[in-house]
mmCIF file of C-alpha atoms and ligand atoms in Angstrom:
data_model
loop_
_atom_site.group_PDB
_atom_site.id
_atom_site.type_symbol
_atom_site.label_atom_id
_atom_site.label_comp_id
_atom_site.label_asym_id
_atom_site.label_seq_id
_atom_site.Cartn_x
_atom_site.Cartn_y
_atom_site.Cartn_z
ATOM 1 C CA UNK A 275 -130.524 -141.162 -115.353
ATOM 2 C CA UNK A 276 -131.898 -140.641 -118.946
ATOM 3 C CA UNK A 277 -130.800 -143.628 -121.119
ATOM 4 C CA UNK A 278 -130.284 -143.396 -124.833
ATOM 5 C CA UNK A 279 -129.283 -146.037 -127.289
ATOM 6 C CA UNK A 280 -128.652 -146.386 -130.749
ATOM 7 C CA UNK A 281 -127.359 -149.036 -133.297
ATOM 8 C CA UNK A 282 -123.207 -147.086 -132.925
ATOM 9 C CA UNK A 283 -122.423 -143.802 -133.027
ATOM 10 C CA UNK A 284 -125.163 -141.300 -134.532
ATOM 11 C CA UNK A 285 -127.081 -141.257 -131.407
ATOM 12 C CA UNK A 286 -124.152 -139.036 -130.259
ATOM 13 C CA UNK A 287 -126.028 -136.539 -131.702
ATOM 14 C CA UNK A 288 -129.147 -136.748 -129.637
ATOM 15 C CA UNK A 289 -126.584 -137.143 -126.423
ATOM 16 C CA UNK A 290 -125.183 -133.797 -127.624
ATOM 17 C CA UNK A 291 -128.226 -132.162 -128.127
ATOM 18 C CA UNK A 292 -129.863 -133.405 -124.538
ATOM 19 C CA UNK A 293 -127.006 -132.176 -122.706
ATOM 20 C CA UNK A 294 -127.338 -128.828 -124.377
ATOM 21 C CA UNK A 295 -130.781 -128.558 -123.690
ATOM 22 C CA UNK A 296 -131.009 -130.584 -120.122
ATOM 23 C CA UNK A 297 -127.406 -129.572 -118.811
ATOM 24 C CA UNK A 298 -126.560 -131.541 -115.747
ATOM 25 C CA UNK A 299 -128.862 -134.647 -116.201
ATOM 26 C CA UNK A 300 -127.196 -137.852 -115.885
ATOM 27 C CA UNK A 301 -127.104 -139.648 -118.969
ATOM 28 C CA UNK A 302 -126.536 -143.524 -119.829
ATOM 29 C CA UNK A 303 -125.480 -144.004 -123.400
ATOM 30 C CA UNK A 304 -125.341 -147.388 -125.261
ATOM 31 C CA UNK A 305 -123.804 -147.545 -128.869
ATOM 32 C CA UNK A 306 -124.543 -150.945 -130.067
ATOM 33 C CA UNK A 307 -121.219 -150.604 -132.579
ATOM 34 C CA UNK A 308 -121.015 -154.312 -132.565
ATOM 35 C CA UNK A 309 -124.051 -155.310 -134.554
ATOM 36 C CA UNK A 310 -124.340 -152.025 -136.560
ATOM 37 C CA UNK A 311 -125.690 -150.866 -139.211
ATOM 38 C CA UNK A 312 -129.342 -152.112 -138.406
ATOM 39 C CA UNK A 313 -130.371 -150.067 -141.595
ATOM 40 C CA UNK A 314 -130.410 -152.888 -143.664
ATOM 41 C CA UNK A 315 -131.764 -155.701 -141.079
ATOM 42 C CA UNK A 316 -134.738 -157.400 -140.958
ATOM 43 C CA UNK A 317 -137.829 -155.736 -139.125
ATOM 44 C CA UNK A 318 -137.217 -159.323 -136.632
ATOM 45 C CA UNK A 319 -133.713 -158.605 -135.847
ATOM 46 C CA UNK A 320 -133.632 -154.690 -135.165
ATOM 47 C CA UNK A 321 -137.094 -155.661 -132.803
ATOM 48 C CA UNK A 322 -134.671 -157.930 -131.160
ATOM 49 C CA UNK A 323 -131.850 -155.607 -130.774
ATOM 50 C CA UNK A 324 -134.039 -152.988 -129.269
ATOM 51 C CA UNK A 325 -135.273 -154.963 -126.762
ATOM 52 C CA UNK A 326 -132.069 -156.060 -125.588
ATOM 53 C CA UNK A 327 -130.456 -152.667 -125.637
ATOM 54 C CA UNK A 328 -133.465 -151.262 -123.531
ATOM 55 C CA UNK A 329 -132.913 -153.714 -121.187
ATOM 56 C CA UNK A 330 -129.686 -153.260 -120.914
ATOM 57 C CA UNK A 331 -130.276 -149.714 -120.013
ATOM 58 C CA UNK A 332 -133.034 -150.158 -117.314
ATOM 59 C CA UNK A 333 -130.548 -152.411 -115.589
ATOM 60 C CA UNK A 334 -128.430 -149.326 -115.176
ATOM 61 C CA UNK A 335 -130.879 -147.017 -113.754
ATOM 62 C CA UNK A 336 -132.540 -145.325 -116.595
ATOM 63 C CA UNK A 337 -136.137 -143.823 -115.671
ATOM 64 C CA UNK A 338 -136.786 -142.789 -119.185
ATOM 65 C CA UNK A 339 -135.805 -144.517 -122.343
ATOM 66 C CA UNK A 340 -134.568 -142.249 -125.853
ATOM 67 C CA UNK A 341 -134.680 -144.500 -128.752
ATOM 68 C CA UNK A 342 -131.757 -142.256 -130.696
ATOM 69 C CA UNK A 343 -131.948 -144.552 -133.859
ATOM 70 C CA UNK A 344 -134.386 -143.513 -136.808
ATOM 71 C CA UNK A 345 -134.441 -147.223 -137.910
ATOM 72 C CA UNK A 346 -134.984 -148.669 -134.715
ATOM 73 C CA UNK A 347 -137.335 -145.864 -133.934
ATOM 74 C CA UNK A 348 -139.333 -147.206 -137.261
ATOM 75 C CA UNK A 349 -139.754 -150.660 -136.190
ATOM 76 C CA UNK A 350 -139.253 -151.232 -132.657
ATOM 77 C CA UNK A 351 -141.238 -148.606 -131.182
ATOM 78 C CA UNK A 352 -144.431 -150.668 -130.041
ATOM 79 C CA UNK A 353 -142.458 -153.712 -129.371
ATOM 80 C CA UNK A 354 -140.312 -151.578 -126.502
ATOM 81 C CA UNK A 355 -143.603 -149.847 -125.321
ATOM 82 C CA UNK A 356 -145.041 -153.157 -124.912
ATOM 83 C CA UNK A 357 -142.976 -154.987 -123.235
ATOM 84 C CA UNK A 358 -141.282 -152.151 -120.727
ATOM 85 C CA UNK A 359 -143.682 -149.979 -118.863
ATOM 86 C CA UNK A 360 -141.404 -147.074 -119.154
ATOM 87 C CA UNK A 361 -141.549 -142.903 -120.568
ATOM 88 C CA UNK A 362 -140.623 -143.842 -124.018
ATOM 89 C CA UNK A 363 -139.086 -141.535 -126.592
ATOM 90 C CA UNK A 364 -138.566 -141.901 -130.394
ATOM 91 C CA UNK A 365 -136.925 -139.538 -132.841
ATOM 92 C CA UNK A 366 -139.856 -139.563 -135.670
ATOM 93 C CA UNK A 367 -142.803 -138.119 -133.644
ATOM 94 C CA UNK A 368 -140.787 -135.044 -132.328
ATOM 95 C CA UNK A 369 -139.539 -134.451 -135.730
ATOM 96 C CA UNK A 370 -142.814 -135.152 -137.811
ATOM 97 C CA UNK A 371 -144.224 -131.988 -135.304
ATOM 98 C CA UNK A 372 -141.087 -129.933 -136.038
ATOM 99 C CA UNK A 373 -141.374 -130.538 -140.233
ATOM 100 C CA UNK A 374 -145.219 -129.745 -139.688
ATOM 101 C CA UNK A 375 -144.681 -126.363 -137.616
ATOM 102 C CA UNK A 376 -142.185 -125.076 -139.837
ATOM 103 C CA UNK A 377 -143.047 -126.011 -143.338
ATOM 104 C CA UNK A 378 -145.155 -123.399 -145.617
ATOM 105 C CA UNK A 379 -146.146 -125.148 -148.573
ATOM 106 C CA UNK A 380 -146.246 -128.820 -147.007
ATOM 107 C CA UNK A 381 -143.924 -130.016 -149.332
ATOM 108 C CA UNK A 382 -141.998 -132.555 -146.812
ATOM 109 C CA UNK A 383 -138.671 -134.339 -147.670
ATOM 110 C CA UNK A 384 -137.412 -137.390 -145.437
ATOM 111 C CA UNK A 385 -133.963 -139.073 -146.039
ATOM 112 C CA UNK A 386 -133.110 -141.784 -144.262
ATOM 113 C CA UNK A 387 -131.997 -145.694 -144.099
ATOM 114 C CA UNK A 388 -133.597 -148.247 -146.187
ATOM 115 C CA UNK A 389 -135.314 -149.746 -143.334
ATOM 116 C CA UNK A 390 -136.903 -146.313 -141.954
ATOM 117 C CA UNK A 391 -137.582 -145.284 -145.447
ATOM 118 C CA UNK A 392 -139.282 -148.800 -146.165
ATOM 119 C CA UNK A 393 -141.292 -148.689 -143.163
ATOM 120 C CA UNK A 394 -143.295 -145.754 -144.178
ATOM 121 C CA UNK A 395 -143.762 -144.530 -140.831
ATOM 122 C CA UNK A 396 -142.398 -140.633 -141.982
ATOM 123 C CA UNK A 397 -145.441 -140.307 -144.605
ATOM 124 C CA UNK A 398 -147.689 -142.178 -142.280
ATOM 125 C CA UNK A 399 -147.294 -140.039 -139.416
ATOM 126 C CA UNK A 400 -147.105 -136.433 -141.211
ATOM 127 C CA UNK A 401 -150.315 -137.411 -143.083
ATOM 128 C CA UNK A 402 -152.104 -138.847 -139.938
ATOM 129 C CA UNK A 403 -151.362 -135.137 -138.594
ATOM 130 C CA UNK A 404 -151.739 -132.980 -142.095
ATOM 131 C CA UNK A 405 -153.583 -135.268 -145.020
ATOM 132 C CA UNK A 406 -152.891 -132.264 -147.479
ATOM 133 C CA UNK A 407 -149.000 -132.508 -146.668
ATOM 134 C CA UNK A 408 -146.862 -133.982 -149.471
ATOM 135 C CA UNK A 409 -144.100 -136.205 -148.650
ATOM 136 C CA UNK A 410 -141.172 -137.375 -150.905
ATOM 137 C CA UNK A 411 -139.046 -139.865 -149.251
ATOM 138 C CA UNK A 412 -135.311 -140.810 -150.086
ATOM 139 C CA UNK A 413 -133.119 -143.621 -148.814
ATOM 140 C CA UNK A 414 -129.620 -142.771 -148.473
ATOM 141 C CA UNK A 415 -127.939 -146.010 -148.204
ATOM 142 C CA UNK A 416 -124.047 -144.716 -148.398
ATOM 143 C CA UNK A 417 -124.320 -141.781 -146.046
ATOM 144 C CA UNK A 418 -124.328 -143.680 -142.901
ATOM 145 C CA UNK A 419 -120.850 -145.509 -143.837
ATOM 146 C CA UNK A 420 -119.312 -142.299 -145.277
ATOM 147 C CA UNK A 421 -119.997 -140.879 -141.760
ATOM 148 C CA UNK A 422 -118.733 -143.447 -140.315
ATOM 149 C CA UNK A 423 -115.487 -143.445 -142.270
ATOM 150 C CA UNK A 424 -115.142 -139.571 -141.015
ATOM 151 C CA UNK A 425 -115.542 -138.487 -144.924
ATOM 152 C CA UNK A 426 -117.728 -135.532 -143.785
ATOM 153 C CA UNK A 427 -116.212 -133.112 -146.338
ATOM 154 C CA UNK A 428 -115.117 -135.226 -148.715
ATOM 155 C CA UNK A 429 -115.755 -133.979 -152.172
ATOM 156 C CA UNK A 430 -116.925 -137.409 -152.919
ATOM 157 C CA UNK A 431 -119.626 -137.263 -150.231
ATOM 158 C CA UNK A 432 -120.848 -133.822 -151.206
ATOM 159 C CA UNK A 433 -121.645 -135.558 -155.133
ATOM 160 C CA UNK A 434 -123.137 -138.777 -153.604
ATOM 161 C CA UNK A 435 -125.160 -136.203 -151.293
ATOM 162 C CA UNK A 436 -126.245 -134.578 -154.111
ATOM 163 C CA UNK A 437 -127.505 -137.670 -156.018
ATOM 164 C CA UNK A 438 -129.664 -138.440 -153.453
ATOM 165 C CA UNK A 439 -131.127 -134.961 -152.883
ATOM 166 C CA UNK A 440 -131.557 -134.263 -156.595
ATOM 167 C CA UNK A 441 -135.486 -136.107 -156.746
ATOM 168 C CA UNK A 442 -136.404 -134.186 -153.930
ATOM 169 C CA UNK A 443 -134.744 -131.152 -155.080
ATOM 170 C CA UNK A 444 -137.187 -131.521 -158.281
ATOM 171 C CA UNK A 445 -140.205 -131.701 -155.510
ATOM 172 C CA UNK A 446 -139.337 -128.241 -154.505
ATOM 173 C CA UNK A 447 -139.548 -129.541 -151.112
ATOM 174 C CA UNK A 448 -139.486 -126.410 -148.133
ATOM 175 C CA UNK A 449 -138.567 -128.754 -145.377
ATOM 176 C CA UNK A 450 -136.109 -131.733 -144.972
ATOM 177 C CA UNK A 451 -136.312 -134.240 -142.090
ATOM 178 C CA UNK A 452 -133.083 -135.996 -141.119
ATOM 179 C CA UNK A 453 -134.560 -139.252 -140.375
ATOM 180 C CA UNK A 454 -131.021 -140.860 -139.167
ATOM 181 C CA UNK A 455 -129.253 -139.942 -136.422
ATOM 182 C CA UNK A 456 -126.041 -139.953 -138.400
ATOM 183 C CA UNK A 457 -126.968 -137.463 -140.935
ATOM 184 C CA UNK A 458 -126.817 -133.833 -138.899
ATOM 185 C CA UNK A 459 -122.873 -134.761 -138.786
ATOM 186 C CA UNK A 460 -123.589 -134.185 -142.525
ATOM 187 C CA UNK A 461 -125.938 -130.962 -142.218
ATOM 188 C CA UNK A 462 -123.079 -128.674 -144.052
ATOM 189 C CA UNK A 463 -123.371 -130.606 -147.032
ATOM 190 C CA UNK A 464 -126.942 -131.212 -146.985
ATOM 191 C CA UNK A 465 -128.227 -127.680 -146.644
ATOM 192 C CA UNK A 466 -125.596 -126.640 -149.178
ATOM 193 C CA UNK A 467 -126.835 -129.311 -152.167
ATOM 194 C CA UNK A 468 -130.890 -128.780 -150.849
ATOM 195 C CA UNK A 469 -130.555 -125.145 -151.093
ATOM 196 C CA UNK A 470 -130.891 -122.667 -148.393
ATOM 197 C CA UNK A 471 -134.522 -122.272 -148.886
ATOM 198 C CA UNK A 472 -135.238 -125.308 -147.507
ATOM 199 C CA UNK A 473 -135.084 -125.722 -143.739
ATOM 200 C CA UNK A 474 -133.626 -129.044 -142.116
ATOM 201 C CA UNK A 475 -135.122 -130.676 -139.472
ATOM 202 C CA UNK A 476 -132.943 -132.370 -137.375
ATOM 203 C CA UNK A 477 -134.532 -135.023 -135.349
ATOM 204 C CA UNK A 478 -131.897 -135.006 -132.285
ATOM 205 C CA UNK A 479 -132.949 -131.358 -131.637
ATOM 206 C CA UNK A 480 -136.502 -131.941 -132.091
ATOM 207 C CA UNK A 481 -136.350 -135.222 -129.346
ATOM 208 C CA UNK A 482 -134.202 -133.090 -126.852
ATOM 209 C CA UNK A 483 -137.252 -130.358 -127.323
ATOM 210 C CA UNK A 484 -139.753 -132.957 -126.580
ATOM 211 C CA UNK A 485 -137.993 -134.691 -123.494
ATOM 212 C CA UNK A 486 -137.523 -131.300 -122.134
ATOM 213 C CA UNK A 487 -141.438 -130.350 -122.462
ATOM 214 C CA UNK A 488 -142.168 -133.777 -120.806
ATOM 215 C CA UNK A 489 -140.147 -133.505 -117.996
ATOM 216 C CA UNK A 490 -141.498 -129.683 -117.277
ATOM 217 C CA UNK A 491 -145.266 -131.034 -117.363
ATOM 218 C CA UNK A 492 -144.161 -134.225 -115.669
ATOM 219 C CA UNK A 493 -142.509 -133.338 -112.351
ATOM 220 C CA UNK A 494 -142.873 -136.547 -110.636
ATOM 221 C CA UNK A 495 -140.775 -138.597 -113.102
ATOM 222 C CA UNK A 496 -138.505 -135.166 -113.696
ATOM 223 C CA UNK A 497 -137.232 -135.843 -109.734
ATOM 224 C CA UNK A 498 -136.519 -139.553 -110.364
ATOM 225 C CA UNK A 499 -133.541 -138.475 -112.601
ATOM 226 C CA UNK A 500 -130.560 -137.808 -111.131
ATOM 227 C CA UNK A 501 -128.710 -134.792 -111.925
ATOM 228 C CA UNK A 502 -124.708 -134.902 -111.023
ATOM 229 C CA UNK A 503 -124.140 -134.065 -114.887
ATOM 230 C CA UNK A 504 -122.553 -137.406 -115.819
ATOM 231 C CA UNK A 505 -122.746 -139.249 -118.864
ATOM 232 C CA UNK A 506 -121.494 -142.783 -119.027
ATOM 233 C CA UNK A 507 -121.025 -144.660 -122.200
ATOM 234 C CA UNK A 508 -121.150 -148.258 -123.108
ATOM 235 C CA UNK A 509 -120.602 -149.844 -126.387
ATOM 236 C CA UNK A 510 -120.653 -153.568 -127.663
ATOM 237 C CA UNK A 511 -117.170 -153.146 -129.241
ATOM 238 C CA UNK A 512 -114.996 -150.819 -127.898
ATOM 239 C CA UNK A 513 -112.654 -149.391 -130.715
ATOM 240 C CA UNK A 514 -110.358 -146.289 -131.387
ATOM 241 C CA UNK A 515 -112.583 -145.021 -134.016
ATOM 242 C CA UNK A 516 -115.378 -144.910 -132.437
ATOM 243 C CA UNK A 517 -113.790 -143.481 -129.239
ATOM 244 C CA UNK A 518 -112.169 -140.386 -131.704
ATOM 245 C CA UNK A 519 -115.577 -139.733 -133.188
ATOM 246 C CA UNK A 520 -117.554 -139.789 -129.978
ATOM 247 C CA UNK A 521 -114.809 -137.086 -128.764
ATOM 248 C CA UNK A 522 -115.318 -135.410 -132.192
ATOM 249 C CA UNK A 523 -119.081 -134.812 -131.625
ATOM 250 C CA UNK A 524 -119.190 -134.204 -128.135
ATOM 251 C CA UNK A 525 -115.818 -132.194 -127.763
ATOM 252 C CA UNK A 526 -114.668 -133.699 -125.041
ATOM 253 C CA UNK A 527 -112.811 -136.741 -123.104
ATOM 254 C CA UNK A 528 -114.873 -139.686 -123.564
ATOM 255 C CA UNK A 529 -114.689 -143.432 -121.763
ATOM 256 C CA UNK A 530 -115.694 -146.557 -123.060
ATOM 257 C CA UNK A 531 -117.077 -149.239 -121.398
ATOM 258 C CA UNK A 532 -117.207 -152.343 -122.930
ATOM 259 C CA UNK A 533 -120.933 -154.467 -122.783
ATOM 260 C CA UNK A 534 -122.112 -157.675 -124.356
ATOM 261 C CA UNK A 535 -125.623 -158.175 -124.547
HETATM 262 N N1 DGL B 930 -128.569 -144.891 -136.423
HETATM 263 C C1 DGL B 930 -129.257 -145.595 -137.470
HETATM 264 C C2 DGL B 930 -130.293 -144.869 -137.907
HETATM 265 O O1 DGL B 930 -130.630 -143.346 -137.535
HETATM 266 C C3 DGL B 930 -128.642 -145.188 -138.613
HETATM 267 C C4 DGL B 930 -127.281 -146.416 -138.589
HETATM 268 C C5 DGL B 930 -127.707 -147.906 -138.731
HETATM 269 O O2 DGL B 930 -128.356 -148.484 -139.748
HETATM 270 O O3 DGL B 930 -127.431 -148.361 -138.053
HETATM 271 O O4 DGL B 930 -131.654 -144.784 -138.494
#
């Protein structure tokens, strides 16, 4: 099984991308919606949650882990890697690679939660691979609650998106990384406000591509993964809202199992 976790529902955009890219692979998803958001919590707390989430997915039979949360990827990847010896995928590196392949003028924007942006992980990773790149970051703390509320197409949301993107637009970025797994759900509004000349990098698609490439070049790991086309969903709080949003994102019926970590 492929284990995927997020602080809540944003990681379902990664589930959607994995199902499209690797149809037939069994997935186990954990959404930590009782403790969401992670984006404004301390490093220590985010690491503690990420380790618990990983342990839970391993106990369910996951053979590889995807941290489908930019916030947890930003601060907890090293701790997970040091604690559990399992193939681990985070959403930052694939998005960085994709942005560097895409950007013509190396003017790259990144949007994310406060924790992701203040970790500086994106500029660090981009500049490590391409020192001449210029990176402009913007924390967008209001976007996660708007997505959670289902306000995807409201004029108020478009206004807030516009306000956040103005500084990046002024810098004439040609590539924009969606550094939060909730943001693909706002992709239309973001694209409309940043302009069609800026290419948007969706980290959920980037990580799905990198997992697929990895499995192709590591058949011994691939052969350990069950492939009955089943996805099992666990959450730390079963709510009607999560259920509805999950079904909207995945366009199918979803059964939520409750787990307390
Ligand atoms: N899933 C988180 C991320 O990708 C956003 C939600 C949160 O703050 O927990 O950064």
